[in-house]
mmCIF file of C-alpha atoms and ligand atoms in Angstrom:
data_model
loop_
_atom_site.group_PDB
_atom_site.id
_atom_site.type_symbol
_atom_site.label_atom_id
_atom_site.label_comp_id
_atom_site.label_asym_id
_atom_site.label_seq_id
_atom_site.Cartn_x
_atom_site.Cartn_y
_atom_site.Cartn_z
ATOM 1 C CA MET L 96 73.552 111.187 114.528
ATOM 2 C CA LYS L 97 75.301 108.964 117.091
ATOM 3 C CA ILE L 98 78.546 107.123 116.535
ATOM 4 C CA ALA L 99 79.904 104.109 118.411
ATOM 5 C CA VAL L 100 83.624 103.390 118.577
ATOM 6 C CA LEU L 101 84.743 99.780 119.019
ATOM 7 C CA GLY L 102 88.104 99.525 120.800
ATOM 8 C CA HIS L 103 89.778 102.269 122.823
ATOM 9 C CA GLY L 104 93.412 101.617 121.904
ATOM 10 C CA THR L 105 95.697 103.958 119.963
ATOM 11 C CA VAL L 106 93.346 104.532 117.014
ATOM 12 C CA GLY L 107 89.989 104.192 118.816
ATOM 13 C CA SER L 108 90.948 106.745 121.466
ATOM 14 C CA GLY L 109 92.110 109.075 118.665
ATOM 15 C CA VAL L 110 88.709 108.739 116.968
ATOM 16 C CA ALA L 111 86.896 109.582 120.219
ATOM 17 C CA GLU L 112 89.203 112.555 120.751
ATOM 18 C CA ILE L 113 88.614 113.973 117.266
ATOM 19 C CA LEU L 114 84.834 113.457 117.537
ATOM 20 C CA LEU L 115 84.820 115.432 120.793
ATOM 21 C CA ASP L 116 87.508 118.075 120.155
ATOM 22 C CA LYS L 117 86.451 118.834 116.584
ATOM 23 C CA LYS L 118 82.752 118.217 117.022
ATOM 24 C CA SER L 119 81.645 121.423 115.340
ATOM 25 C CA SER L 120 83.850 121.113 112.225
ATOM 26 C CA VAL L 121 83.066 117.384 111.891
ATOM 27 C CA SER L 122 79.345 118.112 112.218
ATOM 28 C CA SER L 123 79.482 120.931 109.719
ATOM 29 C CA SER L 124 81.331 118.734 107.169
ATOM 30 C CA ALA L 125 78.749 115.994 107.725
ATOM 31 C CA GLY L 126 75.849 118.419 107.437
ATOM 32 C CA LYS L 127 74.349 117.125 110.673
ATOM 33 C CA GLU L 128 75.314 116.899 114.316
ATOM 34 C CA ILE L 129 77.773 114.079 114.953
ATOM 35 C CA GLU L 130 77.883 112.854 118.518
ATOM 36 C CA LEU L 131 79.961 110.187 120.259
ATOM 37 C CA GLY L 132 77.305 107.770 121.502
ATOM 38 C CA ALA L 133 79.234 104.789 122.890
ATOM 39 C CA VAL L 134 82.689 103.267 123.211
ATOM 40 C CA LEU L 135 83.095 99.507 123.458
ATOM 41 C CA ASP L 136 86.072 98.212 125.418
ATOM 42 C CA ILE L 137 86.609 95.486 127.982
ATOM 43 C CA LYS L 138 88.842 97.835 129.978
ATOM 44 C CA LYS L 139 87.479 100.668 132.119
ATOM 45 C CA PHE L 140 88.677 104.238 131.547
ATOM 46 C CA ASP L 141 87.571 106.250 134.579
ATOM 47 C CA ASN L 142 89.208 109.621 134.133
ATOM 48 C CA LEU L 143 87.952 110.699 130.734
ATOM 49 C CA SER L 144 85.368 113.347 129.949
ATOM 50 C CA TYR L 145 83.474 110.562 128.137
ATOM 51 C CA SER L 146 83.916 107.716 130.663
ATOM 52 C CA ASP L 147 80.110 107.482 130.923
ATOM 53 C CA LYS L 148 79.931 106.353 127.275
ATOM 54 C CA PHE L 149 81.812 103.074 127.833
ATOM 55 C CA VAL L 150 79.994 99.780 127.385
ATOM 56 C CA SER L 151 81.334 96.253 127.454
ATOM 57 C CA ASP L 152 78.523 94.528 125.570
ATOM 58 C CA PHE L 153 78.274 94.980 121.779
ATOM 59 C CA SER L 154 74.533 94.252 121.781
ATOM 60 C CA LYS L 155 73.957 97.582 123.583
ATOM 61 C CA ILE L 156 75.359 99.299 120.480
ATOM 62 C CA LEU L 157 73.653 97.016 117.983
ATOM 63 C CA ASP L 158 70.264 97.442 119.655
ATOM 64 C CA ASP L 159 70.514 101.229 120.000
ATOM 65 C CA PRO L 160 68.515 102.709 117.090
ATOM 66 C CA GLU L 161 70.162 106.106 117.586
ATOM 67 C CA ILE L 162 73.592 104.687 116.704
ATOM 68 C CA GLU L 163 73.761 104.765 112.913
ATOM 69 C CA ILE L 164 77.520 104.512 112.341
ATOM 70 C CA ILE L 165 79.974 102.157 114.010
ATOM 71 C CA ALA L 166 83.746 102.777 113.825
ATOM 72 C CA GLU L 167 85.890 99.726 114.554
ATOM 73 C CA ALA L 168 89.522 99.956 115.673
ATOM 74 C CA MET L 169 89.988 96.693 117.570
ATOM 75 C CA GLY L 170 92.051 94.828 114.972
ATOM 76 C CA GLY L 171 91.955 91.102 114.142
ATOM 77 C CA ILE L 172 89.300 89.163 112.273
ATOM 78 C CA GLU L 173 87.120 88.172 115.197
ATOM 79 C CA PRO L 174 85.031 89.500 116.786
ATOM 80 C CA ALA L 175 85.387 92.401 114.315
ATOM 81 C CA PHE L 176 83.871 90.407 111.415
ATOM 82 C CA THR L 177 80.851 89.247 113.437
ATOM 83 C CA TYR L 178 80.273 92.800 114.679
ATOM 84 C CA ALA L 179 80.608 94.269 111.176
ATOM 85 C CA LYS L 180 78.285 91.689 109.626
ATOM 86 C CA SER L 181 75.584 92.092 112.242
ATOM 87 C CA ALA L 182 75.813 95.906 112.156
ATOM 88 C CA LEU L 183 75.505 96.048 108.349
ATOM 89 C CA GLU L 184 72.615 93.561 108.413
ATOM 90 C CA ARG L 185 70.847 95.861 110.889
ATOM 91 C CA GLY L 186 71.261 98.741 108.443
ATOM 92 C CA LYS L 187 74.076 100.508 110.288
ATOM 93 C CA ASN L 188 77.115 101.913 108.478
ATOM 94 C CA PHE L 189 80.422 100.344 109.512
ATOM 95 C CA VAL L 190 83.859 101.961 109.128
ATOM 96 C CA THR L 191 87.145 100.401 110.113
ATOM 97 C CA SER L 192 90.904 100.856 110.318
ATOM 98 C CA ASN L 193 91.359 97.072 110.483
ATOM 99 C CA LYS L 194 93.345 95.954 107.427
ATOM 100 C CA GLU L 195 93.260 92.286 108.382
ATOM 101 C CA LEU L 196 89.462 92.403 108.355
ATOM 102 C CA VAL L 197 89.315 94.251 105.017
ATOM 103 C CA ALA L 198 91.953 92.081 103.317
ATOM 104 C CA GLU L 199 90.300 88.812 104.394
ATOM 105 C CA LYS L 200 86.613 89.712 104.477
ATOM 106 C CA GLY L 201 86.327 92.866 102.368
ATOM 107 C CA ALA L 202 84.336 91.366 99.475
ATOM 108 C CA LYS L 203 81.873 89.676 101.824
ATOM 109 C CA LEU L 204 81.282 92.825 103.900
ATOM 110 C CA LEU L 205 81.012 95.075 100.834
ATOM 111 C CA SER L 206 78.378 92.751 99.434
ATOM 112 C CA ILE L 207 76.390 92.719 102.719
ATOM 113 C CA ALA L 208 76.643 96.535 102.848
ATOM 114 C CA ARG L 209 75.334 96.776 99.273
ATOM 115 C CA ALA L 210 72.450 94.415 100.021
ATOM 116 C CA HIS L 211 71.387 96.595 102.971
ATOM 117 C CA ASN L 212 72.048 99.936 101.233
ATOM 118 C CA VAL L 213 74.589 101.097 103.826
ATOM 119 C CA ASN L 214 78.356 101.559 103.663
ATOM 120 C CA PHE L 215 81.405 99.607 104.684
ATOM 121 C CA LEU L 216 84.325 102.067 104.500
ATOM 122 C CA PHE L 217 88.000 101.594 105.372
ATOM 123 C CA GLU L 218 90.036 104.677 104.430
ATOM 124 C CA ALA L 219 92.244 104.178 107.508
ATOM 125 C CA SER L 220 93.136 100.581 106.694
ATOM 126 C CA VAL L 221 95.875 101.538 104.210
ATOM 127 C CA GLY L 222 98.228 104.496 104.447
ATOM 128 C CA GLY L 223 96.929 105.952 107.739
ATOM 129 C CA GLY L 224 96.327 109.651 107.120
ATOM 130 C CA ILE L 225 96.965 109.534 103.356
ATOM 131 C CA PRO L 226 93.748 110.083 101.381
ATOM 132 C CA LEU L 227 94.296 106.929 99.400
ATOM 133 C CA ILE L 228 91.290 104.621 99.227
ATOM 134 C CA ARG L 229 88.828 107.346 98.254
ATOM 135 C CA THR L 230 91.328 108.723 95.726
ATOM 136 C CA LEU L 231 91.611 105.292 94.113
ATOM 137 C CA TYR L 232 87.914 104.462 93.838
ATOM 138 C CA SER L 233 86.769 107.983 93.119
ATOM 139 C CA SER L 234 89.360 110.393 91.690
ATOM 140 C CA LEU L 235 91.429 107.801 89.778
ATOM 141 C CA ASN L 236 88.581 105.508 88.718
ATOM 142 C CA ALA L 237 88.963 106.484 85.059
ATOM 143 C CA ALA L 238 92.750 106.535 85.053
ATOM 144 C CA GLY L 239 93.398 102.957 83.856
ATOM 145 C CA ILE L 240 95.719 101.941 86.667
ATOM 146 C CA SER L 241 98.306 99.369 85.627
ATOM 147 C CA GLU L 242 100.610 99.239 88.653
ATOM 148 C CA ILE L 243 100.843 100.246 92.310
ATOM 149 C CA ALA L 244 104.079 100.334 94.301
ATOM 150 C CA GLY L 245 103.982 101.460 97.868
ATOM 151 C CA ILE L 246 105.888 101.953 101.051
ATOM 152 C CA LEU L 247 102.938 100.862 103.135
ATOM 153 C CA ASN L 248 104.395 100.107 106.545
ATOM 154 C CA GLY L 249 105.515 102.963 108.769
ATOM 155 C CA THR L 250 107.318 100.784 111.315
ATOM 156 C CA THR L 251 109.658 99.145 108.819
ATOM 157 C CA ASN L 252 110.243 102.403 106.982
ATOM 158 C CA TYR L 253 111.140 103.998 110.310
ATOM 159 C CA ILE L 254 113.550 101.142 111.102
ATOM 160 C CA LEU L 255 115.217 101.208 107.662
ATOM 161 C CA THR L 256 115.551 105.010 107.809
ATOM 162 C CA LYS L 257 117.303 104.825 111.185
ATOM 163 C CA MET L 258 119.603 102.058 109.934
ATOM 164 C CA PHE L 259 120.504 104.153 106.866
ATOM 165 C CA ARG L 260 120.871 107.559 108.430
ATOM 166 C CA PHE L 261 122.338 106.799 111.813
ATOM 167 C CA GLY L 262 123.584 103.219 111.608
ATOM 168 C CA THR L 263 121.112 102.438 114.415
ATOM 169 C CA ASP L 264 120.815 98.734 115.102
ATOM 170 C CA TYR L 265 117.612 96.960 114.146
ATOM 171 C CA GLU L 266 116.425 96.159 117.702
ATOM 172 C CA SER L 267 116.620 99.696 119.068
ATOM 173 C CA ALA L 268 114.995 101.179 115.960
ATOM 174 C CA LEU L 269 112.120 98.683 116.380
ATOM 175 C CA SER L 270 111.743 99.522 120.032
ATOM 176 C CA ASP L 271 111.553 103.284 119.189
ATOM 177 C CA ALA L 272 108.838 102.556 116.619
ATOM 178 C CA GLN L 273 106.880 100.568 119.216
ATOM 179 C CA ASN L 274 107.186 103.370 121.787
ATOM 180 C CA LEU L 275 105.903 105.868 119.219
ATOM 181 C CA GLY L 276 102.753 103.748 118.712
ATOM 182 C CA TYR L 277 103.526 102.828 115.089
ATOM 183 C CA ALA L 278 104.006 99.087 115.408
ATOM 184 C CA GLU L 279 101.289 96.440 115.448
ATOM 185 C CA ARG L 280 100.572 94.739 118.768
ATOM 186 C CA ASP L 281 102.743 91.907 117.513
ATOM 187 C CA PRO L 282 105.534 93.665 115.564
ATOM 188 C CA SER L 283 106.286 90.520 113.571
ATOM 189 C CA ALA L 284 103.348 91.553 111.346
ATOM 190 C CA ASP L 285 105.356 94.669 110.473
ATOM 191 C CA VAL L 286 108.885 93.313 110.151
ATOM 192 C CA LEU L 287 107.875 90.110 108.326
ATOM 193 C CA GLY L 288 105.908 92.116 105.766
ATOM 194 C CA TRP L 289 102.400 90.767 106.595
ATOM 195 C CA ASP L 290 101.008 94.215 107.350
ATOM 196 C CA ALA L 291 102.217 95.576 103.989
ATOM 197 C CA CYS L 292 100.908 92.388 102.334
ATOM 198 C CA ARG L 293 97.390 92.943 103.726
ATOM 199 C CA LYS L 294 97.500 96.542 102.530
ATOM 200 C CA ILE L 295 98.564 95.745 98.961
ATOM 201 C CA SER L 296 95.932 92.985 98.929
ATOM 202 C CA ILE L 297 93.291 95.639 99.740
ATOM 203 C CA LEU L 298 94.596 98.099 97.113
ATOM 204 C CA SER L 299 94.814 95.450 94.420
ATOM 205 C CA SER L 300 91.312 94.106 95.168
ATOM 206 C CA LEU L 301 89.918 97.633 95.092
ATOM 207 C CA VAL L 302 91.671 98.753 91.909
ATOM 208 C CA TRP L 303 91.144 95.625 89.805
ATOM 209 C CA GLY L 304 87.782 94.582 91.243
ATOM 210 C CA LYS L 305 88.459 91.062 92.500
ATOM 211 C CA THR L 306 89.823 89.746 95.765
ATOM 212 C CA LEU L 307 93.572 89.203 95.812
ATOM 213 C CA ARG L 308 94.035 87.301 99.047
ATOM 214 C CA PRO L 309 97.097 88.002 101.234
ATOM 215 C CA ASP L 310 98.076 84.316 101.066
ATOM 216 C CA GLU L 311 98.433 84.629 97.265
ATOM 217 C CA ILE L 312 101.095 87.326 97.590
ATOM 218 C CA PRO L 313 104.730 86.203 98.092
ATOM 219 C CA THR L 314 105.898 88.165 101.109
ATOM 220 C CA GLU L 315 109.302 88.812 102.628
ATOM 221 C CA GLY L 316 110.051 91.300 105.417
ATOM 222 C CA ILE L 317 113.131 93.242 106.441
ATOM 223 C CA VAL L 318 114.585 90.904 109.049
ATOM 224 C CA ASN L 319 117.376 89.691 106.782
ATOM 225 C CA ILE L 320 118.583 93.146 105.739
ATOM 226 C CA THR L 321 122.088 93.728 107.078
ATOM 227 C CA SER L 322 124.204 96.826 107.509
ATOM 228 C CA ASP L 323 126.409 95.481 104.659
ATOM 229 C CA ASP L 324 123.399 95.545 102.317
ATOM 230 C CA VAL L 325 122.541 99.037 103.483
ATOM 231 C CA SER L 326 126.017 100.474 102.986
ATOM 232 C CA LEU L 327 126.597 98.771 99.620
ATOM 233 C CA ALA L 328 123.251 99.975 98.321
ATOM 234 C CA GLU L 329 123.998 103.464 99.554
ATOM 235 C CA SER L 330 127.420 103.517 97.924
ATOM 236 C CA CYS L 331 125.832 102.820 94.521
ATOM 237 C CA GLY L 332 123.079 105.394 94.797
ATOM 238 C CA PHE L 333 120.215 103.269 96.111
ATOM 239 C CA SER L 334 118.211 103.072 99.293
ATOM 240 C CA ILE L 335 116.498 99.928 100.542
ATOM 241 C CA LYS L 336 112.741 100.112 101.093
ATOM 242 C CA LEU L 337 110.115 97.526 101.942
ATOM 243 C CA LEU L 338 107.949 97.732 98.814
ATOM 244 C CA ALA L 339 104.490 96.286 98.311
ATOM 245 C CA ARG L 340 103.773 95.987 94.614
ATOM 246 C CA ALA L 341 100.925 94.889 92.363
ATOM 247 C CA LYS L 342 100.812 95.026 88.605
ATOM 248 C CA GLN L 343 98.162 93.969 86.114
ATOM 249 C CA LEU L 344 99.636 91.782 83.388
ATOM 250 C CA SER L 345 98.370 91.677 79.804
ATOM 251 C CA ASP L 346 96.259 88.567 80.536
ATOM 252 C CA GLY L 347 94.487 90.445 83.354
ATOM 253 C CA LYS L 348 96.249 88.497 86.103
ATOM 254 C CA ILE L 349 97.935 90.316 88.939
ATOM 255 C CA PHE L 350 101.643 90.043 89.704
ATOM 256 C CA ALA L 351 102.065 91.060 93.338
ATOM 257 C CA LYS L 352 104.832 90.795 95.891
ATOM 258 C CA VAL L 353 106.089 92.318 99.109
ATOM 259 C CA SER L 354 109.838 92.440 99.581
ATOM 260 C CA PRO L 355 112.717 94.754 100.327
ATOM 261 C CA ALA L 356 113.753 96.499 97.117
ATOM 262 C CA LEU L 357 116.604 98.713 95.992
ATOM 263 C CA VAL L 358 115.199 102.081 94.996
ATOM 264 C CA LYS L 359 117.365 104.505 93.003
ATOM 265 C CA ASN L 360 117.995 107.803 94.743
ATOM 266 C CA ASP L 361 116.262 109.735 91.969
ATOM 267 C CA SER L 362 112.960 107.862 92.517
ATOM 268 C CA PRO L 363 110.425 109.785 94.614
ATOM 269 C CA LEU L 364 109.982 106.632 96.725
ATOM 270 C CA SER L 365 113.607 106.826 97.909
ATOM 271 C CA THR L 366 112.905 110.120 99.692
ATOM 272 C CA VAL L 367 110.084 108.642 101.770
ATOM 273 C CA ASN L 368 111.556 108.340 105.241
ATOM 274 C CA ASP L 369 110.663 107.706 108.888
ATOM 275 C CA VAL L 370 107.037 106.755 109.489
ATOM 276 C CA PHE L 371 105.935 108.264 106.184
ATOM 277 C CA ASN L 372 104.252 106.066 103.590
ATOM 278 C CA ALA L 373 103.861 106.695 99.881
ATOM 279 C CA VAL L 374 102.060 104.993 97.067
ATOM 280 C CA LEU L 375 103.114 105.370 93.477
ATOM 281 C CA VAL L 376 100.161 104.756 91.168
ATOM 282 C CA ARG L 377 100.955 104.155 87.487
ATOM 283 C CA ALA L 378 98.142 104.731 85.049
ATOM 284 C CA ASP L 379 98.092 105.072 81.291
ATOM 285 C CA THR L 380 96.153 108.333 81.336
ATOM 286 C CA THR L 381 97.730 110.147 84.266
ATOM 287 C CA GLY L 382 101.259 108.747 84.257
ATOM 288 C CA ASP L 383 102.735 108.406 87.737
ATOM 289 C CA VAL L 384 100.784 109.800 90.700
ATOM 290 C CA LEU L 385 102.442 109.847 94.118
ATOM 291 C CA LEU L 386 100.379 109.917 97.295
ATOM 292 C CA TYR L 387 102.435 110.656 100.398
ATOM 293 C CA GLY L 388 101.803 111.145 104.114
ATOM 294 C CA LYS L 389 101.908 109.653 107.600
ATOM 295 C CA GLY L 390 100.991 106.002 107.335
ATOM 296 C CA ALA L 391 100.746 105.190 111.028
ATOM 297 C CA GLY L 392 100.151 106.820 114.387
ATOM 298 C CA LYS L 393 97.116 107.753 116.449
ATOM 299 C CA LEU L 394 95.784 110.982 114.972
ATOM 300 C CA PRO L 395 96.637 110.502 111.260
ATOM 301 C CA THR L 396 94.844 107.131 111.311
ATOM 302 C CA ALA L 397 91.972 108.399 113.472
ATOM 303 C CA SER L 398 91.481 111.324 111.085
ATOM 304 C CA ALA L 399 90.946 108.863 108.224
ATOM 305 C CA VAL L 400 88.397 106.933 110.325
ATOM 306 C CA VAL L 401 86.515 110.162 111.079
ATOM 307 C CA SER L 402 86.567 111.095 107.379
ATOM 308 C CA ASP L 403 84.723 107.811 106.723
ATOM 309 C CA ILE L 404 82.224 108.641 109.473
ATOM 310 C CA ILE L 405 81.569 111.972 107.732
ATOM 311 C CA GLU L 406 81.252 110.201 104.364
ATOM 312 C CA CYS L 407 78.646 107.811 105.800
ATOM 313 C CA ALA L 408 76.733 110.671 107.392
ATOM 314 C CA LYS L 409 76.653 112.554 104.081
ATOM 315 C CA THR L 410 75.768 109.564 101.906
ATOM 316 C CA GLU L 411 72.181 108.328 102.086
ATOM 317 C CA ASN L 412 72.808 105.224 99.984
ATOM 318 C CA ASN L 413 75.464 102.619 99.371
ATOM 319 C CA ILE L 414 78.483 103.961 97.450
ATOM 320 C CA LYS L 415 78.331 101.836 94.311
ATOM 321 C CA ASN L 416 81.867 102.291 92.972
ATOM 322 C CA LEU L 417 83.551 101.008 96.149
ATOM 323 C CA PHE L 418 83.242 97.296 95.571
ATOM 324 C CA TRP L 419 85.097 94.141 94.654
ATOM 325 C CA GLU L 420 83.989 90.603 94.053
ATOM 326 C CA ASP L 421 84.926 87.560 96.022
ATOM 327 C CA GLY L 422 86.601 84.603 94.383
ATOM 328 C CA ALA L 423 90.138 84.169 93.326
ATOM 329 C CA GLN L 424 91.624 87.272 91.808
ATOM 330 C CA SER L 425 94.031 85.144 89.976
ATOM 331 C CA SER L 426 97.403 86.043 91.261
ATOM 332 C CA ALA L 427 99.758 85.492 88.364
ATOM 333 C CA SER L 428 100.931 81.927 88.282
ATOM 334 C CA GLU L 429 102.872 83.012 85.195
ATOM 335 C CA ARG L 430 105.270 84.924 87.413
ATOM 336 C CA ASP L 431 107.896 84.403 84.738
ATOM 337 C CA SER L 432 106.386 87.026 82.513
ATOM 338 C CA VAL L 433 108.027 89.647 84.734
ATOM 339 C CA SER L 434 111.809 90.219 84.707
ATOM 340 C CA GLU L 435 113.676 92.321 87.237
ATOM 341 C CA ARG L 436 117.265 93.125 88.049
ATOM 342 C CA TYR L 437 118.539 91.826 91.391
ATOM 343 C CA PHE L 438 121.170 92.954 93.863
ATOM 344 C CA ILE L 439 123.108 89.819 94.779
ATOM 345 C CA ARG L 440 125.694 89.410 97.530
ATOM 346 C CA THR L 441 127.689 86.202 97.885
ATOM 347 C CA SER L 442 130.298 84.766 100.241
ATOM 348 C CA PHE L 443 132.788 84.281 97.361
ATOM 349 C CA ASP L 444 133.749 85.680 93.953
ATOM 350 C CA ALA L 445 130.719 84.711 91.867
ATOM 351 C CA SER L 446 131.476 86.858 88.831
ATOM 352 C CA SER L 447 131.925 83.824 86.589
ATOM 353 C CA ILE L 448 128.530 82.407 87.639
ATOM 354 C CA ILE L 449 126.443 85.565 87.415
ATOM 355 C CA LYS L 450 126.555 86.424 83.719
ATOM 356 C CA ASP L 451 125.768 89.917 82.365
ATOM 357 C CA THR L 452 126.227 91.565 85.710
ATOM 358 C CA GLU L 453 127.585 94.765 87.045
ATOM 359 C CA THR L 454 129.997 94.261 89.943
ATOM 360 C CA ILE L 455 129.252 96.912 92.545
ATOM 361 C CA GLY L 456 131.527 95.886 95.391
ATOM 362 C CA THR L 457 133.424 92.937 96.772
ATOM 363 C CA ASN L 458 131.247 89.895 95.981
ATOM 364 C CA ALA L 459 128.298 92.188 95.267
ATOM 365 C CA TYR L 460 126.519 92.367 91.899
ATOM 366 C CA ILE L 461 123.519 93.683 90.048
ATOM 367 C CA THR L 462 122.138 91.187 87.524
ATOM 368 C CA SER L 463 120.585 91.903 84.146
ATOM 369 C CA PRO L 464 116.768 91.535 84.143
ATOM 370 C CA ILE L 465 115.833 87.949 85.038
ATOM 371 C CA THR L 466 112.611 86.113 85.860
ATOM 372 C CA GLU L 467 111.893 84.430 89.200
ATOM 373 C CA SER L 468 112.689 81.019 87.651
ATOM 374 C CA GLU L 469 116.020 82.291 86.367
ATOM 375 C CA LEU L 470 116.723 83.670 89.828
ATOM 376 C CA SER L 471 116.028 80.231 91.344
ATOM 377 C CA VAL L 472 118.479 78.617 88.924
ATOM 378 C CA LEU L 473 121.073 81.261 89.795
ATOM 379 C CA LYS L 474 120.556 80.682 93.525
ATOM 380 C CA GLU L 475 121.138 76.956 93.051
ATOM 381 C CA LYS L 476 124.352 77.549 91.120
ATOM 382 C CA ILE L 477 125.611 79.938 93.780
ATOM 383 C CA SER L 478 124.833 77.460 96.555
ATOM 384 C CA GLU L 479 127.026 74.861 94.808
ATOM 385 C CA HIS L 480 130.059 77.105 95.385
ATOM 386 C CA GLY L 481 129.298 79.005 98.599
ATOM 387 C CA SER L 482 126.563 81.105 100.209
ATOM 388 C CA LEU L 483 124.091 83.564 98.798
ATOM 389 C CA LEU L 484 124.012 86.380 101.370
ATOM 390 C CA SER L 485 121.409 88.662 99.788
ATOM 391 C CA ASN L 486 119.116 88.841 96.789
ATOM 392 C CA ILE L 487 117.011 91.974 96.594
ATOM 393 C CA PRO L 488 115.071 93.132 93.505
ATOM 394 C CA LEU L 489 115.546 96.614 92.058
ATOM 395 C CA PHE L 490 112.444 98.777 91.663
ATOM 396 C CA GLU L 491 112.683 100.661 88.373
HETATM 397 N N1 HSE Q 754 101.924 98.952 112.039
HETATM 398 C C1 HSE Q 754 101.422 99.734 110.964
HETATM 399 C C2 HSE Q 754 102.598 100.506 110.352
HETATM 400 C C3 HSE Q 754 100.376 100.670 111.462
HETATM 401 O O1 HSE Q 754 103.658 100.559 110.984
HETATM 402 O O2 HSE Q 754 102.465 101.041 109.268
HETATM 403 C C4 HSE Q 754 99.571 101.335 110.407
HETATM 404 O O3 HSE Q 754 98.874 100.413 109.630
#
């Protein structure tokens, strides 16, 4: 069975490497010989053992009847969506590490795959090397999942870890993460939280069966986190993590958000450092389940792509329980049904304004549980007297 790889960047080259270096174990897991058939890239790579496989025209792959599985690692919506759609319509399996594609077009592509009895798989799109997607739709499909909270971006976790442990400044930590191949081509997708937002959108859509679009999820990155926040949090037994969260409310709607959060040192999420990711899944039958591993980087991500290739090779038909419907997932407009405590830092003594609070440092407080509307009112009151320097929810 021949495989085509679209894109020969960090992940695509890792996929080609694994297919060649581990050909016999991959083939034996798949139950048939798996062979790298073609690599699509506009650039030329002359010094590789598989340089003869490169093509620059997608139709060569689409029209080759021997290529039955296509693995995409180009990123971005187009041309990835057009390639995926035409491949599935031709009866080819399509696997991808492209979270933007899955978050925006997942329902559409899953439905085309179902109609043509082939598979659209995306294990590598969330959590890199963590076996997450398959665990959610297969092993935990009877668990009754009520909430997911994850550290889903390796770059920002790496940056925050360096700021905490070594007092490294933000810019040099980001540049290290870029050099290590963790960051997106445009790192603003990491530091502004969009990458984590796309990932929680995928997890939420998968777990609760309807599309939750990234633009329905309030998203804030780590760019406003200061060393004062870090040291105050640390002094009271918290770390700061970029958390992507989604929770099913009693009316079936989904409350989701991406933001920095204070995580108590006794939470398993607080020990997730460097490029590691973790997802805490809360379910009424299982209680908390923690999935942990490397969420970014060439080989962890490529290994997840190859696991999807093997899954496609083993599965004759469309996998029925990996599916969600298009149409609004109904992000909770009733955001006020959720109350959280907040870490607040102000430019002045605000103890008389912030009622029922714990003072944790000079002009630094932790509120009692309040809703987002109550937080807005509090912010307004604070701005009448001075500046609000930080407001970060606590994850409990
Ligand atoms: N830029 C992403 C991260 C890559 O840092 O987690 C993996 O999706």
